[in-house]
Short mmCIF file of C-alpha atoms in Angstrom, two decimals:
data_model
loop_
_atom_site.label_atom_id
_atom_site.label_comp_id
_atom_site.label_asym_id
_atom_site.label_seq_id
_atom_site.Cartn_x
_atom_site.Cartn_y
_atom_site.Cartn_z
CA MET A 1 35.37 -5.21 -14.26
CA GLN A 2 31.80 -6.42 -14.91
CA SER A 3 32.01 -10.29 -16.23
CA VAL A 4 30.50 -10.78 -19.95
CA ASP A 5 26.91 -12.44 -18.56
CA SER A 6 26.44 -9.61 -15.95
CA ALA A 7 27.00 -6.93 -18.68
CA ALA A 8 24.28 -8.59 -20.88
CA GLU A 9 21.98 -8.90 -17.91
CA GLN A 10 22.22 -5.27 -17.29
CA ALA A 11 21.51 -4.46 -20.89
CA GLU A 12 18.74 -6.72 -20.78
CA PHE A 13 17.29 -5.13 -17.32
CA ASP A 14 17.95 -1.52 -19.00
CA ARG A 15 16.25 -2.37 -21.98
CA LYS A 16 13.05 -3.43 -20.22
CA ILE A 17 12.93 -0.41 -18.03
CA ALA A 18 13.23 1.80 -21.13
CA GLU A 19 10.59 -0.15 -22.96
CA GLU A 20 8.50 0.25 -19.99
CA GLN A 21 8.08 -3.26 -18.95
CA LYS A 22 7.82 -4.59 -15.29
CA ILE A 23 10.40 -6.11 -13.55
CA GLU A 24 9.14 -9.38 -12.04
CA PRO A 25 10.99 -11.38 -9.06
CA THR A 26 12.49 -13.81 -11.45
CA ASP A 27 14.37 -11.40 -13.47
CA TRP A 28 17.71 -10.44 -12.61
CA MET A 29 18.22 -6.71 -11.62
CA PRO A 30 20.88 -4.59 -9.86
CA ASP A 31 21.37 -5.33 -6.39
CA ASP A 32 20.72 -1.55 -5.54
CA TYR A 33 17.32 -1.69 -7.65
CA ARG A 34 16.66 -4.72 -5.33
CA LYS A 35 17.83 -2.88 -2.32
CA ASN A 36 16.25 0.69 -3.18
CA LEU A 37 12.85 -1.39 -3.41
CA ILE A 38 13.30 -3.08 -0.11
CA ARG A 39 13.50 0.38 1.59
CA GLN A 40 10.71 1.88 -0.11
CA MET A 41 8.15 -0.98 0.11
CA SER A 42 9.04 -1.84 3.47
CA GLN A 43 8.77 1.49 4.60
CA HIS A 44 5.31 1.80 2.76
CA ALA A 45 4.64 -1.35 4.56
CA HIS A 46 5.41 -0.13 7.90
CA SER A 47 3.23 3.18 7.07
CA GLU A 48 0.15 1.27 7.04
CA VAL A 49 0.70 -0.80 9.85
CA ILE A 50 1.81 2.03 12.04
CA GLY A 51 -0.59 4.43 10.74
CA MET A 52 -3.25 2.02 12.35
CA GLN A 53 -2.33 3.59 16.17
CA PRO A 54 -3.48 7.00 15.35
CA GLU A 55 -6.80 5.99 14.43
CA GLY A 56 -6.92 3.16 16.68
CA ASN A 57 -6.82 5.30 19.41
CA TRP A 58 -10.21 6.95 18.90
CA ILE A 59 -12.48 3.60 17.73
CA THR A 60 -13.95 3.52 20.96
CA ARG A 61 -14.51 7.11 21.20
CA ALA A 62 -16.38 7.89 17.86
CA PRO A 63 -19.42 10.19 18.04
CA THR A 64 -21.92 7.02 16.84
CA LEU A 65 -22.38 3.49 15.93
CA ARG A 66 -22.01 4.47 12.48
CA ARG A 67 -18.88 6.44 12.74
CA LYS A 68 -17.26 3.26 14.79
CA ALA A 69 -17.98 0.91 12.41
CA VAL A 70 -16.66 2.95 9.55
CA LEU A 71 -13.47 3.48 11.44
CA LEU A 72 -13.27 0.04 12.28
CA ALA A 73 -13.63 -0.89 8.65
CA LYS A 74 -10.88 1.50 7.47
CA VAL A 75 -8.08 0.51 10.57
CA GLN A 76 -9.18 -3.07 9.06
CA ASP A 77 -8.05 -2.05 5.47
CA GLU A 78 -4.94 -0.56 6.38
CA ALA A 79 -3.94 -4.05 8.20
CA GLY A 80 -4.62 -5.57 4.88
CA HIS A 81 -2.75 -3.13 2.82
CA GLY A 82 0.42 -3.44 5.01
CA LEU A 83 0.08 -7.32 4.54
CA TYR A 84 0.18 -6.88 0.57
CA LEU A 85 2.97 -4.53 0.93
CA TYR A 86 4.87 -6.97 3.39
CA SER A 87 4.15 -10.06 0.84
CA ALA A 88 5.47 -8.18 -2.13
CA THR A 89 8.33 -6.72 -0.29
CA GLU A 90 9.37 -10.74 0.62
CA THR A 91 9.36 -11.30 -3.31
CA LEU A 92 12.79 -9.59 -3.06
CA GLY A 93 13.97 -11.97 -0.69
CA ILE A 94 13.97 -10.70 2.57
CA SER A 95 12.03 -12.21 5.18
CA ARG A 96 8.93 -10.91 7.09
CA SER A 97 10.94 -11.02 10.45
CA GLU A 98 13.54 -9.02 9.06
CA LEU A 99 11.01 -6.38 8.06
CA ILE A 100 9.61 -6.29 11.44
CA ASP A 101 12.74 -6.21 13.19
CA ALA A 102 14.26 -3.30 11.37
CA LEU A 103 11.06 -1.40 11.98
CA GLN A 104 11.27 -2.09 15.78
CA THR A 105 15.21 -1.30 15.96
CA GLY A 106 14.50 2.20 13.94
CA LYS A 107 16.82 0.74 10.90
CA ALA A 108 13.98 1.22 8.65
CA LYS A 109 11.42 4.28 8.63
CA TYR A 110 7.76 4.54 7.96
CA ALA A 111 5.86 7.82 7.10
CA SER A 112 6.68 10.83 9.86
CA ILE A 113 3.16 11.67 10.31
CA PHE A 114 2.11 8.97 12.28
CA ASN A 115 4.30 10.74 14.78
CA TYR A 116 1.80 13.04 15.46
CA PRO A 117 -1.14 12.38 18.09
CA THR A 118 -4.65 12.46 17.55
CA LEU A 119 -5.79 14.77 19.82
CA SER A 120 -9.60 15.11 18.98
CA TRP A 121 -12.13 13.53 16.91
CA ALA A 122 -11.81 16.06 14.35
CA ASP A 123 -8.69 14.58 13.93
CA VAL A 124 -9.79 11.46 12.23
CA GLY A 125 -11.61 13.67 9.54
CA ALA A 126 -8.42 15.19 9.04
CA ILE A 127 -6.41 11.90 8.59
CA GLY A 128 -8.84 10.36 6.03
CA TRP A 129 -9.09 13.69 4.15
CA LEU A 130 -5.65 14.89 4.26
CA VAL A 131 -3.41 12.04 5.46
CA ASP A 132 -5.07 9.43 2.78
CA GLY A 133 -5.34 11.94 0.05
CA ALA A 134 -2.01 12.70 0.18
CA ALA A 135 -1.22 8.71 0.22
CA ILE A 136 -3.37 8.37 -2.81
CA VAL A 137 -1.59 10.92 -4.73
CA ASN A 138 1.62 8.96 -4.50
CA GLN A 139 -0.14 5.85 -4.81
CA ILE A 140 -1.64 6.63 -8.04
CA SER A 141 1.44 7.57 -9.34
CA LEU A 142 3.22 4.51 -8.01
CA GLN A 143 0.49 2.10 -10.21
CA ARG A 144 2.88 2.58 -13.09
CA THR A 145 6.23 1.40 -10.63
CA SER A 146 8.48 -0.60 -12.74
CA TYR A 147 8.21 -3.67 -10.47
CA GLY A 148 5.28 -5.66 -11.00
CA PRO A 149 4.40 -7.03 -7.52
CA TYR A 150 4.77 -3.15 -6.20
CA SER A 151 2.67 -2.14 -9.22
CA ARG A 152 -0.10 -4.87 -8.60
CA ALA A 153 -0.32 -4.02 -4.74
CA MET A 154 -0.82 -0.16 -5.33
CA ILE A 155 -3.55 -0.92 -8.08
CA ARG A 156 -5.20 -3.29 -5.45
CA ILE A 157 -4.86 -0.42 -2.46
CA CYS A 158 -5.98 2.43 -4.55
CA LYS A 159 -8.88 0.55 -5.50
CA GLU A 160 -9.86 -0.38 -1.87
CA GLU A 161 -8.62 3.20 -0.65
CA SER A 162 -11.33 5.38 -2.17
CA PHE A 163 -13.89 5.32 0.33
CA HIS A 164 -10.85 6.20 3.19
CA GLN A 165 -10.77 9.96 1.87
CA ARG A 166 -14.59 10.36 1.27
CA GLN A 167 -15.31 9.18 5.06
CA GLY A 168 -12.45 11.82 6.24
CA TYR A 169 -14.08 14.75 4.36
CA GLU A 170 -17.78 13.71 5.31
CA ILE A 171 -16.56 14.10 8.83
CA MET A 172 -14.88 17.50 8.64
CA TYR A 173 -17.90 18.72 6.26
CA ALA A 174 -20.30 17.62 9.37
CA LEU A 175 -17.91 19.28 11.54
CA ALA A 176 -17.24 22.49 9.80
CA LYS A 177 -21.08 23.11 9.03
CA GLY A 178 -21.98 22.45 12.66
CA THR A 179 -21.53 24.38 15.79
CA PRO A 180 -18.79 27.13 15.83
CA GLU A 181 -17.25 25.11 18.84
CA GLN A 182 -17.41 21.98 16.02
CA LYS A 183 -15.89 24.10 13.25
CA GLN A 184 -12.96 25.18 15.40
CA MET A 185 -12.42 21.34 16.10
CA ALA A 186 -12.26 21.28 12.19
CA GLN A 187 -10.12 24.08 11.65
CA ASP A 188 -7.90 23.11 14.61
CA ALA A 189 -7.22 19.41 12.90
CA MET A 190 -6.72 20.69 9.51
CA ASN A 191 -4.11 23.35 10.84
CA ARG A 192 -2.23 20.59 12.98
CA PHE A 193 -2.59 17.96 10.05
CA TRP A 194 -1.83 20.15 6.63
CA TRP A 195 2.18 20.64 7.31
CA PRO A 196 3.09 16.86 8.48
CA SER A 197 0.59 16.09 5.14
CA LEU A 198 3.04 18.00 2.87
CA MET A 199 5.80 16.53 4.23
CA MET A 200 4.73 12.87 3.36
CA PHE A 201 5.97 13.58 -0.13
CA GLY A 202 9.63 13.67 0.98
CA PRO A 203 12.27 16.32 0.77
CA HIS A 204 12.42 18.78 -2.12
CA ASP A 205 13.81 17.07 -5.36
CA SER A 206 16.89 18.98 -5.01
CA GLU A 207 17.50 17.48 -1.19
CA SER A 208 15.89 14.04 -1.83
CA ALA A 209 18.66 11.28 -1.19
CA HIS A 210 17.08 8.62 -3.38
CA SER A 211 15.11 10.14 -5.87
CA GLY A 212 17.28 10.44 -8.91
CA ARG A 213 18.25 6.84 -8.95
CA SER A 214 14.66 5.93 -7.94
CA MET A 215 13.42 8.02 -10.98
CA LYS A 216 15.45 6.38 -13.77
CA TRP A 217 14.82 3.04 -12.52
CA LYS A 218 11.06 4.17 -12.91
CA ILE A 219 10.42 3.03 -9.17
CA LYS A 220 9.03 6.71 -8.66
CA ARG A 221 7.45 7.76 -11.92
CA GLN A 222 6.90 11.57 -10.65
CA SER A 223 9.01 13.96 -7.89
CA ASN A 224 8.43 14.51 -4.86
CA ASP A 225 7.80 18.27 -5.71
CA ASP A 226 5.62 17.51 -8.45
CA LEU A 227 3.07 15.10 -6.37
CA ARG A 228 3.16 17.62 -3.43
CA GLN A 229 1.72 20.32 -5.83
CA LYS A 230 -0.78 18.14 -7.36
CA PHE A 231 -2.10 17.03 -3.50
CA ILE A 232 -2.13 21.05 -2.89
CA ASP A 233 -3.91 22.12 -6.16
CA GLN A 234 -6.73 19.53 -5.79
CA THR A 235 -7.20 20.05 -1.73
CA VAL A 236 -7.28 23.86 -1.86
CA PRO A 237 -10.89 23.64 -3.34
CA GLN A 238 -11.99 21.34 -0.69
CA ILE A 239 -10.94 23.75 1.78
CA GLU A 240 -12.74 25.83 0.22
CA VAL A 241 -15.71 24.01 0.17
CA LEU A 242 -15.26 23.44 3.75
CA GLY A 243 -15.38 27.38 4.62
CA LEU A 244 -12.59 26.85 6.89
CA GLU A 245 -9.53 29.37 6.80
CA MET A 246 -6.33 28.49 4.99
CA PRO A 247 -3.87 26.65 7.00
CA ASP A 248 -1.25 28.61 5.57
CA PRO A 249 -1.49 32.50 4.70
CA GLU A 250 0.62 31.89 1.70
CA ILE A 251 -1.65 29.79 -0.24
CA LYS A 252 -2.55 32.07 -3.30
CA TRP A 253 -3.59 31.05 -7.15
CA ASN A 254 -0.74 31.47 -9.50
CA GLU A 255 -2.58 32.09 -12.65
CA GLU A 256 0.84 32.09 -14.57
CA ARG A 257 1.80 29.06 -13.33
CA GLY A 258 -1.34 27.63 -13.33
CA HIS A 259 -0.77 26.18 -9.67
CA TYR A 260 -1.50 27.58 -6.22
CA ASP A 261 1.59 29.00 -4.55
CA SER A 262 2.23 28.00 -1.02
CA GLY A 263 4.62 28.47 2.04
CA GLU A 264 8.00 26.85 2.84
CA ILE A 265 7.63 23.67 4.97
CA ASN A 266 9.23 23.73 8.32
CA TRP A 267 12.29 21.15 7.33
CA GLU A 268 13.64 21.07 10.69
CA GLU A 269 10.69 19.68 12.30
CA PHE A 270 10.70 17.33 9.25
CA TYR A 271 14.24 16.07 9.91
CA GLN A 272 13.56 15.77 13.78
CA VAL A 273 10.28 13.70 13.38
CA ILE A 274 11.91 11.35 10.82
CA ASN A 275 14.85 10.76 13.37
CA GLY A 276 12.70 9.91 16.03
CA SER A 277 12.14 13.44 17.99
CA GLY A 278 8.40 13.48 17.11
CA PRO A 279 5.94 13.65 19.69
CA CYS A 280 4.96 9.80 19.53
CA ASN A 281 8.25 7.95 17.87
CA HIS A 282 9.13 6.48 20.71
CA GLN A 283 5.13 5.14 21.70
CA ARG A 284 4.49 3.98 18.28
CA ILE A 285 7.28 1.47 18.33
CA LYS A 286 6.63 0.50 21.76
CA HIS A 287 3.18 -0.20 21.14
CA HIS A 288 4.15 -2.10 18.00
CA LYS A 289 6.79 -4.25 19.84
CA ALA A 290 4.09 -5.18 22.91
CA ALA A 291 1.27 -5.45 20.14
CA HIS A 292 3.86 -8.07 18.64
CA ASP A 293 5.40 -9.63 21.94
CA ASN A 294 1.58 -10.19 22.76
CA GLY A 295 0.99 -12.09 19.79
CA GLU A 296 3.58 -14.64 20.10
CA TRP A 297 1.33 -17.35 21.98
CA VAL A 298 -0.78 -17.28 18.69
CA ARG A 299 2.23 -17.75 16.49
CA GLU A 300 3.32 -20.70 18.79
CA ALA A 301 0.16 -21.97 18.54
CA VAL A 302 0.39 -21.95 14.65
CA ARG A 303 3.48 -23.63 14.61
CA ALA A 304 2.37 -26.20 17.09
CA TYR A 305 -0.50 -27.15 14.95
CA ARG A 306 1.57 -27.36 11.87
CA ALA A 307 3.83 -29.80 13.80
CA LYS A 308 1.04 -31.89 14.85
CA GLN A 309 -0.40 -32.30 11.05
CA ASN A 310 3.07 -33.07 10.13
CA GLN A 311 3.20 -35.73 12.62
CA LYS A 312 -0.32 -37.06 11.64
CA ALA A 313 0.49 -36.87 7.94
CA ALA A 314 3.67 -38.67 8.40
CA GLU A 315 2.15 -41.44 10.95
CA SER A 316 -0.54 -42.07 8.12
CA ALA A 317 2.32 -42.28 5.48
CA ALA A 318 3.88 -44.83 7.50
CA MET B 1 1.08 -46.07 -17.85
CA SER B 2 -2.21 -44.68 -18.98
CA GLN B 3 -3.40 -41.32 -18.92
CA GLU B 4 -5.66 -41.60 -15.80
CA HIS B 5 -2.94 -42.50 -13.72
CA LEU B 6 -1.06 -39.01 -14.42
CA ALA B 7 -1.11 -36.34 -12.30
CA VAL B 8 -3.43 -33.30 -12.98
CA TYR B 9 -1.61 -29.78 -13.39
CA GLU B 10 -3.42 -26.30 -13.16
CA VAL B 11 -2.01 -24.02 -15.85
CA PHE B 12 -1.53 -20.26 -14.97
CA VAL B 13 -0.53 -17.67 -17.80
CA ARG B 14 1.05 -14.33 -17.50
CA SER B 15 -0.21 -12.67 -21.20
CA ALA B 16 2.42 -9.66 -20.10
CA ARG B 17 4.72 -8.42 -17.94
CA GLY B 18 3.37 -6.41 -14.68
CA LEU B 19 0.04 -8.50 -15.25
CA ASP B 20 -1.11 -11.29 -12.54
CA HIS B 21 -1.03 -14.87 -13.91
CA LYS B 22 -4.33 -16.05 -14.88
CA HIS B 23 -5.82 -19.76 -14.98
CA VAL B 24 -6.03 -20.99 -18.12
CA GLY B 25 -6.79 -24.46 -17.97
CA SER B 26 -5.41 -28.03 -16.95
CA LEU B 27 -3.35 -30.74 -18.15
CA HIS B 28 -1.90 -34.06 -17.14
CA ALA B 29 1.52 -34.64 -16.84
CA GLU B 30 4.40 -37.45 -15.44
CA SER B 31 6.10 -34.60 -13.63
CA PRO B 32 5.94 -30.60 -12.80
CA GLU B 33 8.84 -29.85 -15.66
CA HIS B 34 7.28 -31.97 -18.13
CA ALA B 35 3.94 -30.27 -17.36
CA LEU B 36 5.52 -27.03 -18.18
CA MET B 37 6.62 -27.92 -21.36
CA TYR B 38 2.81 -29.53 -21.99
CA ALA B 39 1.47 -26.26 -20.84
CA ARG B 40 3.75 -24.32 -23.01
CA ASP B 41 2.78 -26.35 -26.14
CA CYS B 42 -0.92 -26.17 -25.19
CA TYR B 43 -1.63 -23.12 -23.90
CA ILE B 44 0.98 -20.57 -25.61
CA ARG B 45 1.42 -21.27 -28.97
CA ARG B 46 0.26 -17.90 -30.28
CA SER B 47 1.94 -15.91 -27.89
CA GLU B 48 -0.50 -15.97 -25.06
CA GLY B 49 1.90 -15.29 -22.32
CA VAL B 50 5.71 -14.69 -21.36
CA SER B 51 5.25 -16.78 -18.18
CA ILE B 52 3.87 -20.11 -16.92
CA TRP B 53 2.94 -21.70 -13.89
CA VAL B 54 1.57 -25.06 -13.27
CA VAL B 55 0.89 -26.63 -9.62
CA GLU B 56 -0.36 -29.98 -9.42
CA SER B 57 -4.29 -29.47 -9.15
CA LYS B 58 -4.11 -32.06 -5.30
CA ASN B 59 -2.09 -28.83 -4.02
CA ILE B 60 -4.99 -26.40 -4.28
CA THR B 61 -7.05 -25.69 -1.38
CA ALA B 62 -10.00 -24.20 -2.48
CA SER B 63 -13.64 -23.09 -1.51
CA GLN B 64 -16.67 -24.59 -2.52
CA GLU B 65 -19.34 -22.71 -4.27
CA GLU B 66 -22.06 -23.93 -2.02
CA ASP B 67 -20.33 -22.26 0.93
CA THR B 68 -20.17 -19.07 -0.81
CA GLU B 69 -22.96 -17.49 1.29
CA ASN B 70 -21.13 -18.21 4.45
CA PHE B 71 -17.63 -18.39 3.39
CA VAL B 72 -17.28 -15.60 1.22
CA ASP B 73 -19.79 -13.22 2.56
CA PRO B 74 -20.17 -10.43 0.18
CA MET B 75 -20.99 -7.90 3.41
CA ASP B 76 -24.04 -6.42 1.61
CA ASP B 77 -24.89 -4.90 5.36
CA LYS B 78 -21.64 -2.81 5.32
CA PRO B 79 -22.30 -0.73 2.40
CA TYR B 80 -19.65 1.96 4.33
CA ARG B 81 -16.63 0.29 2.88
CA HIS B 82 -17.69 1.81 -0.51
CA ALA B 83 -16.67 5.08 -1.94
CA THR B 84 -20.35 5.67 -3.47
CA HIS B 85 -21.81 5.34 0.40
CA TYR B 86 -20.57 9.26 1.31
CA VAL B 87 -22.46 11.89 0.14
CA LEU B 88 -20.31 15.20 -0.87
CA PRO B 89 -20.96 18.41 -2.27
CA ASP B 90 -21.10 18.34 -6.04
CA SER B 91 -17.76 20.56 -6.25
CA VAL B 92 -15.69 17.95 -4.46
CA ASN B 93 -17.29 14.89 -5.62
CA ASN B 94 -14.58 13.62 -7.52
CA MET B 95 -12.56 13.09 -4.56
#
């Protein structure tokens, strides 16, 4: 049985959610709300950080200096977005080292799309255009999430993200209007990244384990299927402008629904990749561990500096 | 004890849930708890806020205005960090 106090706290929390007020870190919140947020926000943070790997793969091989500078700036942004999200997650009472540990031991997930390899330069274009495009659809919706620090991080990220999708499309456009070989590269990259991009929105609403409660708590504001439809509707005309063939032969405008119809996602592949059997899962975590371990001397130096400063302060106070 | 010897506190107010705390001013106080009460009395008499932070001014490490050029580089030589740098066909330009 709930005590009088916690029943009152629960009622107060429910009232804030109903009235579209944000929940702030010092407010009382149900344990499951906190846990659900930690799961979703840390997964989001991990995705930003792991997402640097497939694109980072092409920094040294970018075709021009301009493309290289752009790609560096984009990957740098992703690192920053990871930081915003880790910091916002930490307001829920979990430490950075616990979050990193959960990622490295496979307890926490990240967006399954980053387990696919980047095989050609066109993949960098396809990622900026489709993967960031899908992420933006999701993140615009999350600007209205009920947890204050998450909402503010989303607003900041969306503002910075605006160039990511455009630089990707610019790459695709240049290739699609280039030589037949370049056009084929663009077509191939789009075909490979199309389905994983649709999978980024998660399982169908009817299959989604966390969706119902997240919607009730207004952590999520629109359903997986609604957001996915929105992405398809905005992307199909962009494919037409590129002059590429549709990556899914079932894509067709449905006048009655006012939306594009499309084919079914291969959910078996989705679950396989999410559960660790994608083409690059092992490599991504191995690289993250190696980078983290190689950075240990920096953290050690920081701790030594702090200890020295503290000692100096103590000596001058004495 | 004279007013000059009391610590200065900076006051930050959150005007509504979901928004950032914003700096609104400063005041003198004999303890952080008192600073909070004085801030309530001084700065939110007309429901200007739902939450207050106070922090002793000496605990704020700030950049210097005169260092702006070197320290807070506007990165004007990196126009590609802005969405407007990318020229796309009109029909998809709302991306």
